[in-house]
């Protein structure tokens, strides 16, 4: 998941589903402003375009 406002890529998993509501458990966050690992390059591209 990408948080455009804060410039973060978040690793998350689904914690619970209730109707149309989904609860995510955030396992890690990564700053997209500087250098990022190759696996986060797509998230960084999305963030830069917004």
Phi, psi and omega in degrees: 000142179246126175264102184295321184295314183269351180068044182237146167255130184245130171273124184219157173227157181287123179268320181200152175231127179222102183066237178268002183264134178235131177257126180255138172261115179280123181259333179198155175229148184226128178286130182264000184286328183254213177288141179230153175296160182303325182292344179256005184297323178295317178297320179295319178300317178298315181296318181294327181284343183277000000 
